[in-house]
Backbone as CSV, one residue per row, in Angstrom:
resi,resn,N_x,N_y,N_z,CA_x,CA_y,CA_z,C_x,C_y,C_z
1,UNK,-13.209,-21.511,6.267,-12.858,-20.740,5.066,-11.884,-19.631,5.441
2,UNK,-11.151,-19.586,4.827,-9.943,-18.666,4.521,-10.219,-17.058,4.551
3,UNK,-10.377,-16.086,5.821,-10.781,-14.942,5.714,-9.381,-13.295,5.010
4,UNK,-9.591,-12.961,4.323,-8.619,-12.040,3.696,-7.908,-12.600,2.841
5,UNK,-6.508,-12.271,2.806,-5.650,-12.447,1.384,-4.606,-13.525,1.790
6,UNK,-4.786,-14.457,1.041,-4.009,-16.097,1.761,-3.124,-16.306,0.076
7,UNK,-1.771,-16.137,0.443,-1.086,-16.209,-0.780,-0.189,-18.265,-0.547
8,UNK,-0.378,-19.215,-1.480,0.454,-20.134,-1.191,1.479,-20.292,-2.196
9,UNK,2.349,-20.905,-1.489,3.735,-20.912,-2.808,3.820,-20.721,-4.393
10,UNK,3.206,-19.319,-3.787,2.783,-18.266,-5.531,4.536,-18.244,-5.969
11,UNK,4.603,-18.686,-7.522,5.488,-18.440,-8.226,5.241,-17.687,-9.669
12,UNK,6.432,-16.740,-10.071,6.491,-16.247,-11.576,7.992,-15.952,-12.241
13,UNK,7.755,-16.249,-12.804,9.185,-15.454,-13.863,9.374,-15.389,-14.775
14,UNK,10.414,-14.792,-15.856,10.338,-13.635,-16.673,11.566,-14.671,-17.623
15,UNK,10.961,-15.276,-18.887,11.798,-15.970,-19.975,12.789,-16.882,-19.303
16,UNK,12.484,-17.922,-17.959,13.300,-18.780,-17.666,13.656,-18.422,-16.358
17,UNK,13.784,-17.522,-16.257,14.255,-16.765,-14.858,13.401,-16.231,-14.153
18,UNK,13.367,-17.085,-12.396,11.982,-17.501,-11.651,12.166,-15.567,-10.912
19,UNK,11.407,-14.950,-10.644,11.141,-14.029,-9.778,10.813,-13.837,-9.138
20,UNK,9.665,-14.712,-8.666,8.958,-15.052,-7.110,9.187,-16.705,-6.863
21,UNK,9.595,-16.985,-5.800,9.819,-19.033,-6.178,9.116,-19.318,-4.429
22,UNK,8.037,-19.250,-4.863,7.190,-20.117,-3.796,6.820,-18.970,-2.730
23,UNK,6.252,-17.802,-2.626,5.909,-17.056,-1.651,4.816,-17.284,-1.470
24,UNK,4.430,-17.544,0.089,3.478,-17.437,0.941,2.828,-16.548,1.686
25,UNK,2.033,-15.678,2.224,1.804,-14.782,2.602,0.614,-14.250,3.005
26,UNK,0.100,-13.405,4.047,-1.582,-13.744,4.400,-2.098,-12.094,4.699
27,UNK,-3.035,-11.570,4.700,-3.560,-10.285,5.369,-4.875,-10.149,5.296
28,UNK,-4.471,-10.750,6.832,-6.320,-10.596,7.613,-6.924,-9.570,7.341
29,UNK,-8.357,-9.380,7.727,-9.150,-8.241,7.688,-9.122,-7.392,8.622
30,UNK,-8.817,-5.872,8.178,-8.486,-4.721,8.814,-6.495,-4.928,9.459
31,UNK,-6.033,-5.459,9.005,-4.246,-5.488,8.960,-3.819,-4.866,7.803
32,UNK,-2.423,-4.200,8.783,-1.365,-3.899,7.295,-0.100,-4.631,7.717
33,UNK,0.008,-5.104,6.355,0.949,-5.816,5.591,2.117,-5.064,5.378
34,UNK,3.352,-5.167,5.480,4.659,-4.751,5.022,5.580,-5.515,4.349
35,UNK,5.866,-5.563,3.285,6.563,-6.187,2.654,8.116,-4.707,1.950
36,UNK,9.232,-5.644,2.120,10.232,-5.125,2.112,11.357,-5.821,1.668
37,UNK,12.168,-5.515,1.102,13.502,-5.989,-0.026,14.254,-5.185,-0.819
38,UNK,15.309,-6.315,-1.089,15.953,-4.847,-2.249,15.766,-5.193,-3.890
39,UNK,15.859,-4.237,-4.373,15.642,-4.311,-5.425,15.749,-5.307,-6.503
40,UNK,14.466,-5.537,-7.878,14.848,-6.929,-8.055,14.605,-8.572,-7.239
41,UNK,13.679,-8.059,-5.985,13.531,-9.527,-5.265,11.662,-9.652,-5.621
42,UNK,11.172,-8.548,-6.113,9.799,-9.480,-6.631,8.543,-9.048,-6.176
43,UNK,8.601,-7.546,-5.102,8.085,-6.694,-4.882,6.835,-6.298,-5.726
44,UNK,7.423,-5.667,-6.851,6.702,-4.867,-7.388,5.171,-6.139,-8.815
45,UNK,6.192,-7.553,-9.291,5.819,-8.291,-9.672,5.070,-8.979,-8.692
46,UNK,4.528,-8.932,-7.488,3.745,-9.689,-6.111,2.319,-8.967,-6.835
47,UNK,2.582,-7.375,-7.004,1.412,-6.327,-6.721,0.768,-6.932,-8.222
48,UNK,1.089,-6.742,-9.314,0.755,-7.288,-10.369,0.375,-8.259,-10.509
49,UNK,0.302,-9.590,-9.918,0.037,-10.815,-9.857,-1.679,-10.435,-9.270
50,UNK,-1.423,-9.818,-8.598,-2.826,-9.615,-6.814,-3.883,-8.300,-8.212
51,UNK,-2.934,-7.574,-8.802,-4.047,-6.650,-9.012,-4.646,-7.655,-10.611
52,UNK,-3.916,-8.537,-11.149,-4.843,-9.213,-12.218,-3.629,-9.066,-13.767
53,UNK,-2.792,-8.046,-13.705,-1.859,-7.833,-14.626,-0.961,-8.583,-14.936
54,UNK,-0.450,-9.321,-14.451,0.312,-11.040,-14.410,-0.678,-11.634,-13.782
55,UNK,-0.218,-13.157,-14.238,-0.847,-14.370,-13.806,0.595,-15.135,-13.213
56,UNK,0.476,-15.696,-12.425,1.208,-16.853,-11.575,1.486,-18.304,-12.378
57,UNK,2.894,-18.103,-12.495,2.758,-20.075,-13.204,2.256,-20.921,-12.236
58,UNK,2.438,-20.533,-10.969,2.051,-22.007,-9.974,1.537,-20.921,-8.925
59,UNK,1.010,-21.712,-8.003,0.570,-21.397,-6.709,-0.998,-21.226,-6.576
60,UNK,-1.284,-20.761,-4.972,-2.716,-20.355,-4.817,-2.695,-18.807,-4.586
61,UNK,-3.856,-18.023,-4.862,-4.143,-16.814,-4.646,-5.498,-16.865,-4.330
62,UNK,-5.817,-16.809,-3.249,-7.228,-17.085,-2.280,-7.458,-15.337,-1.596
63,UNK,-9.081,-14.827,-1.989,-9.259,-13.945,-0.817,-10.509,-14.280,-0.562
64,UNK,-10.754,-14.123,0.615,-11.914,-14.319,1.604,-12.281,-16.432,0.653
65,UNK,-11.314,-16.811,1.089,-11.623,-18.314,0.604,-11.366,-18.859,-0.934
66,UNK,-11.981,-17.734,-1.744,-12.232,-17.877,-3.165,-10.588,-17.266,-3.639
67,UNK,-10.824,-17.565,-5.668,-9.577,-17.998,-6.120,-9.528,-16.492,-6.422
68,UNK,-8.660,-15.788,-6.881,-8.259,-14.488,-7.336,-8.051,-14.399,-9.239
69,UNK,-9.082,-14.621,-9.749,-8.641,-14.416,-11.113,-9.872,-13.898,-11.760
70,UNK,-9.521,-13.788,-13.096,-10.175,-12.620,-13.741,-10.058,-11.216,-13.617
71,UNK,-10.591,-10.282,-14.357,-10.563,-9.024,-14.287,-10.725,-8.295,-13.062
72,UNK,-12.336,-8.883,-12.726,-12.441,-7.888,-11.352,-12.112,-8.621,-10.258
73,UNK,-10.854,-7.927,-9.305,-10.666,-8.362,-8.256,-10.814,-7.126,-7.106
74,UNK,-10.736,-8.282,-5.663,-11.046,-7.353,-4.532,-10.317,-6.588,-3.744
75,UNK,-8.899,-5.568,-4.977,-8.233,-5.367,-4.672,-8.462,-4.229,-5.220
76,UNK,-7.172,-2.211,-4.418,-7.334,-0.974,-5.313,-6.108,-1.361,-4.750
77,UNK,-5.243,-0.563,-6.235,-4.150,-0.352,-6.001,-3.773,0.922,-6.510
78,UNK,-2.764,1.634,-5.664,-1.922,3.086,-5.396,-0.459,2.728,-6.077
79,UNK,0.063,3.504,-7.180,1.318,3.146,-7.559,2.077,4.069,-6.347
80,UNK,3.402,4.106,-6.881,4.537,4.637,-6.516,4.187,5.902,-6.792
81,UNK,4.058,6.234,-7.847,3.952,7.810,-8.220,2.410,8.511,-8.095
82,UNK,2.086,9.406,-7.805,0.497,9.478,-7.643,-0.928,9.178,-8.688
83,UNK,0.422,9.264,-10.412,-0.135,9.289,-11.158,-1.523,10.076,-12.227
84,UNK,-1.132,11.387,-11.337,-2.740,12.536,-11.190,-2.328,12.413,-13.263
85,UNK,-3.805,12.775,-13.582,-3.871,13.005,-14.678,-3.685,14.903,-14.722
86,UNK,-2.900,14.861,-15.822,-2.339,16.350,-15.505,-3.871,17.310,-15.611
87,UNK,-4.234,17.705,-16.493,-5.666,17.954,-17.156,-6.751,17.456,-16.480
88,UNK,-7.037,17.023,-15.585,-7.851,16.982,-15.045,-7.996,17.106,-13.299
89,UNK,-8.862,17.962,-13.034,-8.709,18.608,-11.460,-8.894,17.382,-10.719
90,UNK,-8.719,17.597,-9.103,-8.456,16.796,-8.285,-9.454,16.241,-7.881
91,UNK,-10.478,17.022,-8.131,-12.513,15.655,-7.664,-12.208,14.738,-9.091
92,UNK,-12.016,15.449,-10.099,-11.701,13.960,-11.193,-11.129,13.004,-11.345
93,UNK,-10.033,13.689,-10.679,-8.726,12.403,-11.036,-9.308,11.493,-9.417
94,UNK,-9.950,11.668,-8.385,-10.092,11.246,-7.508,-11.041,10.136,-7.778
95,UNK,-12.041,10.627,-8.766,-13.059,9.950,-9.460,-12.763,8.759,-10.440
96,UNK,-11.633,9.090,-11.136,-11.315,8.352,-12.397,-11.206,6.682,-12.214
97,UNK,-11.011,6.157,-10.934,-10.987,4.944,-10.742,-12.408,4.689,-11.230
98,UNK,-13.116,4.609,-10.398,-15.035,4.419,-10.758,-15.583,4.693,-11.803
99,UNK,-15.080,5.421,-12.673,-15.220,5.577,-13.722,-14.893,4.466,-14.320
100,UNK,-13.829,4.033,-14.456,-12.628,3.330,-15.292,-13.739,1.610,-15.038
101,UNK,-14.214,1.854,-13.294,-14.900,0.430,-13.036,-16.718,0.184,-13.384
102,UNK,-17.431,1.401,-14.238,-18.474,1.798,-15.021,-19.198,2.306,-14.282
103,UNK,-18.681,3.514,-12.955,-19.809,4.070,-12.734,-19.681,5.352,-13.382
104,UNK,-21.139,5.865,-13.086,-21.403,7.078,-14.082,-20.691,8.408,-13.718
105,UNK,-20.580,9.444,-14.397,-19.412,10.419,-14.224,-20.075,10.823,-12.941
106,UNK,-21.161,11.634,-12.971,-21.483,12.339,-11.910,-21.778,11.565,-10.692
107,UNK,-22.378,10.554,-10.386,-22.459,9.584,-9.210,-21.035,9.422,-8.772
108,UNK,-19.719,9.286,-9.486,-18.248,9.212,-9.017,-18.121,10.235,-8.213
109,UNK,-17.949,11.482,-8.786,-18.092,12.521,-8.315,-18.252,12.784,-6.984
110,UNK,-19.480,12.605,-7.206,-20.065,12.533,-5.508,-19.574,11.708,-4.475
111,UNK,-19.356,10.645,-4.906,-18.458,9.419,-4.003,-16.922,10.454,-3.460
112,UNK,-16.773,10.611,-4.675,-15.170,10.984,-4.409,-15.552,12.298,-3.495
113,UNK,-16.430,13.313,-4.081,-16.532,14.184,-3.025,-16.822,14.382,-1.908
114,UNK,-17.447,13.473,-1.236,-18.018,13.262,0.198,-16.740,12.683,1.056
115,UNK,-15.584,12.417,0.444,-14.048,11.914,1.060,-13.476,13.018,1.412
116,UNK,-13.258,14.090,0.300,-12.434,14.837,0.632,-12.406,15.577,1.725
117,UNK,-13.329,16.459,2.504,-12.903,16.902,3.531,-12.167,15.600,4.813
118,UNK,-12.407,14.241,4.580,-11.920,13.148,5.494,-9.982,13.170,5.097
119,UNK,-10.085,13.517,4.203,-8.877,13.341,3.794,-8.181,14.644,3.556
120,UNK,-8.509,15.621,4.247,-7.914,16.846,4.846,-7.697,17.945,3.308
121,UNK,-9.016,17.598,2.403,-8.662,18.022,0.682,-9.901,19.238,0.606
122,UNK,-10.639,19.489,1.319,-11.449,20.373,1.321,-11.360,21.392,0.930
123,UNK,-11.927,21.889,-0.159,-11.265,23.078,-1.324,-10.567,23.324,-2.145
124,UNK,-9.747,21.815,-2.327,-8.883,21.625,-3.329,-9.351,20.656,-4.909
125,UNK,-10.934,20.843,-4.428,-11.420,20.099,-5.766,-11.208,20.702,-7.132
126,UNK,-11.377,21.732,-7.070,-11.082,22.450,-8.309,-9.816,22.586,-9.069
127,UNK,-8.718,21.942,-8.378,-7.271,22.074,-8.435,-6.643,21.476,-9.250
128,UNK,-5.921,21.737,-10.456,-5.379,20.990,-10.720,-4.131,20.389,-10.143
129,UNK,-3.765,19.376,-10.770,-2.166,18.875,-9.691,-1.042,19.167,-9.872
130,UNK,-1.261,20.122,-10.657,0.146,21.033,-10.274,0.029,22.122,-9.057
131,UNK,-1.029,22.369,-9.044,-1.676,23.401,-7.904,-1.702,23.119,-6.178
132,UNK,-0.828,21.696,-6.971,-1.324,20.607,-5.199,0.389,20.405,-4.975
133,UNK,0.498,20.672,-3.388,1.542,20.346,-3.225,1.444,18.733,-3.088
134,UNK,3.072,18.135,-3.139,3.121,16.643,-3.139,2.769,15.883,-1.960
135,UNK,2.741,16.544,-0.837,1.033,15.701,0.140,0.095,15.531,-0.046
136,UNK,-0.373,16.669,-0.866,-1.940,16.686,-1.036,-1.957,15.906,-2.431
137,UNK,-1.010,15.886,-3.328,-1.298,14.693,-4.301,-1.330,13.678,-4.022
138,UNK,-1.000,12.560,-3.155,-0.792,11.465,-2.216,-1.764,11.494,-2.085
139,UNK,-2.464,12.371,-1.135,-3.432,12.062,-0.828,-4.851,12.084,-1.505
140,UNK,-4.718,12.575,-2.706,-5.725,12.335,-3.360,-5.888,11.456,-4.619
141,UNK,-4.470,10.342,-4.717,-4.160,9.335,-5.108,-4.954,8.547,-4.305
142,UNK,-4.332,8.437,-2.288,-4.868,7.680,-1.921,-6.516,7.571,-1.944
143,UNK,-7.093,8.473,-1.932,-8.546,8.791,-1.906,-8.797,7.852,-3.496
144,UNK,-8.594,8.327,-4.454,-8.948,7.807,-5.854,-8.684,6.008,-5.255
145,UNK,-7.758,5.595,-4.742,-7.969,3.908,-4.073,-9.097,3.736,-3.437
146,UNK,-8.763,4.240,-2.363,-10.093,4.088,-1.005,-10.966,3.892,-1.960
147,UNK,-12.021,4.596,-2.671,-13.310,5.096,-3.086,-13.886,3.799,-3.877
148,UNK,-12.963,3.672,-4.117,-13.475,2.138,-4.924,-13.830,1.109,-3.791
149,UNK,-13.710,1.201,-2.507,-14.334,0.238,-1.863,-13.626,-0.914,-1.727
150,UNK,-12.929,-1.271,-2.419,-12.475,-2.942,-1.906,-11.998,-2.601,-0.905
151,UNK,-12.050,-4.555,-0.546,-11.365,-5.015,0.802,-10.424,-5.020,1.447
152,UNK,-8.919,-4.938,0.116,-8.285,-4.753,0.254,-7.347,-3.733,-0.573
153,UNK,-5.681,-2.931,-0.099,-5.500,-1.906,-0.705,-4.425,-2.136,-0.684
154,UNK,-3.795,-1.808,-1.851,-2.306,-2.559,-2.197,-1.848,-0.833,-2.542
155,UNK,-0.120,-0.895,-1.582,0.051,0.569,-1.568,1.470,0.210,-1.931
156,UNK,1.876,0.742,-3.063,3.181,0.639,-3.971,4.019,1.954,-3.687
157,UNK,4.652,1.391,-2.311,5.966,2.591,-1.832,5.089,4.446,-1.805
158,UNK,4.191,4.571,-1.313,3.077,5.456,-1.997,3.410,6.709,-0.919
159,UNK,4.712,6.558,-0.202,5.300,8.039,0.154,6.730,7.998,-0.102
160,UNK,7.183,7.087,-0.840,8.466,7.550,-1.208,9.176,8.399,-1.731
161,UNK,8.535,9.312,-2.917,8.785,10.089,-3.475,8.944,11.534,-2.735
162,UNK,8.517,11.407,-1.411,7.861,13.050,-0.637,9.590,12.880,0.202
163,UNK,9.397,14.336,0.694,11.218,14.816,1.744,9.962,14.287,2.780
164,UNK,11.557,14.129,3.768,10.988,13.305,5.146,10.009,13.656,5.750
165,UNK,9.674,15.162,6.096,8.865,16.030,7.003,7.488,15.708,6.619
166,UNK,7.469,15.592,5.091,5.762,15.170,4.667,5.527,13.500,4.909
167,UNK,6.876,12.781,4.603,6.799,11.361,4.937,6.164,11.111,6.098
168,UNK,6.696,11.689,7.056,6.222,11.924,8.548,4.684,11.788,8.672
169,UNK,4.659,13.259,8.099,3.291,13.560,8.827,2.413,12.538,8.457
170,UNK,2.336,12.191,6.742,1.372,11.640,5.847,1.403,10.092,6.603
171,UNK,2.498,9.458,7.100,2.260,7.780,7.864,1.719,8.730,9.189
172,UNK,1.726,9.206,9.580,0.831,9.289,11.047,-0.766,9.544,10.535
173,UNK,-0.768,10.596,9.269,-2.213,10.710,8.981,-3.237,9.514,8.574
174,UNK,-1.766,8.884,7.783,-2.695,7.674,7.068,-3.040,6.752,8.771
175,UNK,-2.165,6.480,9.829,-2.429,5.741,11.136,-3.955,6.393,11.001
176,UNK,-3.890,7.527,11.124,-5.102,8.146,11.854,-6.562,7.408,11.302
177,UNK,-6.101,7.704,10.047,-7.625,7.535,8.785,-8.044,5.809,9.061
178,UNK,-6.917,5.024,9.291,-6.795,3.762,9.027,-7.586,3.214,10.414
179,UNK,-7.430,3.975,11.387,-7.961,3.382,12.690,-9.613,3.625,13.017
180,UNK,-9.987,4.346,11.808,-11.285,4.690,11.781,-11.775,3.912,10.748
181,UNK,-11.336,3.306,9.707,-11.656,2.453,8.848,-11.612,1.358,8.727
182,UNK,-10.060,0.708,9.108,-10.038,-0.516,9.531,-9.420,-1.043,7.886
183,UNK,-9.035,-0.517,6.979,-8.820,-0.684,5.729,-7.511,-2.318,5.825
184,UNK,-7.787,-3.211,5.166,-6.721,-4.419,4.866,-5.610,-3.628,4.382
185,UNK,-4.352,-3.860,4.177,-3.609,-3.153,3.294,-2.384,-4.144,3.394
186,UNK,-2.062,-4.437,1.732,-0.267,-4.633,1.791,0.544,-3.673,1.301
187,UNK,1.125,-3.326,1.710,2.303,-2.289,1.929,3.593,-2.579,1.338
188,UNK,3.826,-2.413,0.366,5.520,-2.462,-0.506,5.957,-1.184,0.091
189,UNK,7.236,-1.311,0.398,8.044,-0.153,0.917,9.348,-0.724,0.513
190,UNK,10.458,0.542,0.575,12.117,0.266,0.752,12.405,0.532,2.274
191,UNK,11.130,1.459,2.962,11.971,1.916,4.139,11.499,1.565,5.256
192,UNK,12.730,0.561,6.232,12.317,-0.233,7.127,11.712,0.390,8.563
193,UNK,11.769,1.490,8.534,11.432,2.170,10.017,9.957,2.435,9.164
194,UNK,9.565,2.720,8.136,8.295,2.979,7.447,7.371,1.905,7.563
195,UNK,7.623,0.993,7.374,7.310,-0.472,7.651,6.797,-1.221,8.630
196,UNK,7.889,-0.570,9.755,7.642,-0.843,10.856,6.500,0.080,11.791
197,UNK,6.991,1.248,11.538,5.416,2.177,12.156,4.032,1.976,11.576
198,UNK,3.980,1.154,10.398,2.695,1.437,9.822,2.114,-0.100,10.302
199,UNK,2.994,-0.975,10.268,2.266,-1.967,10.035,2.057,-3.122,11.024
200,UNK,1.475,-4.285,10.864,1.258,-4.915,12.184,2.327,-6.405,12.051
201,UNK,2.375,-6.666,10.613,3.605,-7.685,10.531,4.401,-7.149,9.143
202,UNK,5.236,-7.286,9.104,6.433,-6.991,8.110,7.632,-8.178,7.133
203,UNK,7.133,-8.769,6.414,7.960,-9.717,5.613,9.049,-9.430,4.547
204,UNK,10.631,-9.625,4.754,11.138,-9.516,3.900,11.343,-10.707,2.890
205,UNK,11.391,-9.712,2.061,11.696,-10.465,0.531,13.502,-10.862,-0.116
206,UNK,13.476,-12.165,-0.470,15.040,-11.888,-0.900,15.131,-11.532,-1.889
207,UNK,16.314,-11.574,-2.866,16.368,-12.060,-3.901,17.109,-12.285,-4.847
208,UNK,16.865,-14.121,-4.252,17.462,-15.509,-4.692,17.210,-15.725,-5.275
209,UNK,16.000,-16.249,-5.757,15.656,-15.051,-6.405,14.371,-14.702,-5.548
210,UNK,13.361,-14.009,-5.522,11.982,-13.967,-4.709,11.482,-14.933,-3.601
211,UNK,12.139,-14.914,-2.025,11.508,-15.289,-1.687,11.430,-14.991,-0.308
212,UNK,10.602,-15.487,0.942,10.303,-14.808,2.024,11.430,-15.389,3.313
213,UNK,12.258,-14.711,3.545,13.699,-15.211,4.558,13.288,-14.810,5.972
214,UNK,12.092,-14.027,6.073,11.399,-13.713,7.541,10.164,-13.093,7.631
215,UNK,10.157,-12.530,8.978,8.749,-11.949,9.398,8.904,-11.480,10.583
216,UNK,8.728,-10.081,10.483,8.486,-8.959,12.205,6.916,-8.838,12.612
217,UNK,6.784,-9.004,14.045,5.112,-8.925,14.384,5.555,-7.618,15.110
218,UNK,4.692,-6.537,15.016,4.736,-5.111,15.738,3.744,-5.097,16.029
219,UNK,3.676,-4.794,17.945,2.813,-4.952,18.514,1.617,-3.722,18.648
220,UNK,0.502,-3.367,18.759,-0.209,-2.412,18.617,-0.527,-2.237,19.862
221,UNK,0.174,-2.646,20.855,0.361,-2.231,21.719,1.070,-0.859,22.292
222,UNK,1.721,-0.661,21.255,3.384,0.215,21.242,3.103,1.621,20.422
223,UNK,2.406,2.882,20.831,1.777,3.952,20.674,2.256,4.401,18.931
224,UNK,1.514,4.929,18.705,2.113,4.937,16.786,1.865,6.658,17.062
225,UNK,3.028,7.750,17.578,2.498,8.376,18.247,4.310,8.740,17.525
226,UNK,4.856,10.500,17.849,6.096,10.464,17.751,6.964,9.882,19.140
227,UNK,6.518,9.492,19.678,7.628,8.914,20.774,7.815,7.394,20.642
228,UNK,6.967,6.828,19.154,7.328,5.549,18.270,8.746,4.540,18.828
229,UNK,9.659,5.543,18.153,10.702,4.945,17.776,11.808,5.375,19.027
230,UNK,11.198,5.748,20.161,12.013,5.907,21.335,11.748,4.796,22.275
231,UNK,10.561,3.856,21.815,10.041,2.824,22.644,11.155,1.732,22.640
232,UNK,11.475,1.103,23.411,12.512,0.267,23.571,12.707,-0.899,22.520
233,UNK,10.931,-1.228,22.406,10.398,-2.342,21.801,11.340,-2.480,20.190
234,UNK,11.181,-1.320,19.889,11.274,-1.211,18.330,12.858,-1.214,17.817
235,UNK,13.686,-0.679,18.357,15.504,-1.009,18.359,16.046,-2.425,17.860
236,UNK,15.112,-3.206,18.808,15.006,-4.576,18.177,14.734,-5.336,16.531
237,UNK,13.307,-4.420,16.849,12.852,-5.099,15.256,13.781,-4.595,14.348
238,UNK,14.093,-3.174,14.451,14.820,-2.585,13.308,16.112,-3.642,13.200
239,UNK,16.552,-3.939,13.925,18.272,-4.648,13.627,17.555,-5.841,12.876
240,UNK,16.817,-6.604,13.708,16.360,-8.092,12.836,15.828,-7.865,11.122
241,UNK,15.336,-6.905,10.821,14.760,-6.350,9.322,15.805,-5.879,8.857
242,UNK,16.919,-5.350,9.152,18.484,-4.574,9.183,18.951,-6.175,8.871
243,UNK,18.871,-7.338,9.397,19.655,-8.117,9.521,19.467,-9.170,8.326
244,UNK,18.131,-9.235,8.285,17.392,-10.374,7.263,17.581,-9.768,5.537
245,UNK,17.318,-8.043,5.594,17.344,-7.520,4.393,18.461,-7.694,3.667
246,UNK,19.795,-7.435,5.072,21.237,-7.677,4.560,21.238,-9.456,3.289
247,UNK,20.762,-10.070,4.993,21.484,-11.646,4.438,20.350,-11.606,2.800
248,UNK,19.346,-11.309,2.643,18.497,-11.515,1.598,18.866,-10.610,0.091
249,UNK,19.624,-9.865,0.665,20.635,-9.065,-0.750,21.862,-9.832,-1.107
250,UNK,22.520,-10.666,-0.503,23.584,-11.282,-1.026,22.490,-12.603,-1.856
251,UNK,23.494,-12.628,-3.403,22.792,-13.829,-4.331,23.721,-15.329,-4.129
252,UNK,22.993,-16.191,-4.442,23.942,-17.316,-4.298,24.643,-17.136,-5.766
């Protein structure tokens, strides 16, 4: 049996015009996933398919063996933007997933609160999110995912929006949190050195419309540490993801 997220020549598209045409794709238990492309190749329509919001004209969507449909799946997903509810402080909005999935207000609560000092938020429950700088909203986006428990965690470009210095820190923090948890994760990103530090394989996307033209394995061997990207190892991958992204942006 099929352990984690086993995607087979999943297809969709939009009034005639295919957007994903046959992607394949897998993420074992406790791996992150990187997926990467330019715009328009099918990214953001992959995450929608996996979280239950589209359906697939063709293909398989298998996790841990079984089929992926219906409402509840074994997936949390983190948009792009943090999405904090303005009006409501940061143990709530941290909460609001579990809620949303019928647990009771105050039992959320508590879930969500027993995270926050893990997630470096300690004292910022009372806060609203304007009160939070844009790390600490991230991160209590990411927390509102985590808490829900699934297996797996689908993270939609979920530091793009931050200047580099917080980009930084927040992929080394998330390394940190991740090596104590062991969390599955696929990873949508634009940015290929982002991609590459976080994750253990990296697939670009074309789009020909949608489909998979390669695959980088990054070894965890290779310290996820700032002296990263001085390792010899990695010069490499970057040109080949540099190289594949290119050829996968030109359309026929």
């Amino acid at each position: 049996m099929t352990s984690g997220l086993d995607l087979t020549d999943v297809r969709k598209g939009f009034g005639g015009a295919p957007v994903l045409d046959g992607v394949s794709l897998s993420v074992a238990p406790g791996e992150i996933v990187s997926l990467i492309g330019p715009s328009g190749s099918g990214k953001s329509t992959l995450l929608s398919l996996l979280t239950g919001a589209l359906a697939p004209e063709s293909g398989r969507m298998l996790f841990d063996g079984a089929p992926m449909t219906g409402r509840a799946r074994p997936v949390a997903y983190m948009p792009q933007r943090d999405a904090l509810l303005p009006w409501r402080r940061a143990l709530d909005n941290a909460a609001v997933g579990l809620e949303v999935a019928g647990v009771r207000r105050r039992e959320a609560r508590q879930q969500a609160d027993a995270l926050f000092d893990t997630f470096g938020l300690q004292g910022t429950q009372d806060r609203y999110p304007r009160q939070l700088s844009g790390g600490m909203r991230q991160r209590v986006s990411l927390l509102r995912t985590v808490v829900q428990k699934k297996p797996l965690l689908l993270l939609d470009e979920p530091f793009g929006a931050l200047d580099a210095i917080t980009r930084d820190d927040l992929q080394m923090w998330l390394l940190n949190i991740w090596a104590v948890h062991r969390w599955s994760i696929l990873l949508v990103t634009h940015d290929i050195r982002e991609a590459i530090r976080l994750s253990d394989r990296v697939h670009v996307l074309s789009s020909r419309p949608g489909r998979l033209v390669g695959e980088v394995q990054v070894s965890r061997d290779i310290p996820r540490d700032d002296r990263f990207f001085a390792d010899p190892r990695i010069a490499p991958l970057e040109g080949r993801l540099h190289d594949m992204l290119r050829a996968g942006s030109h359309r026929d």
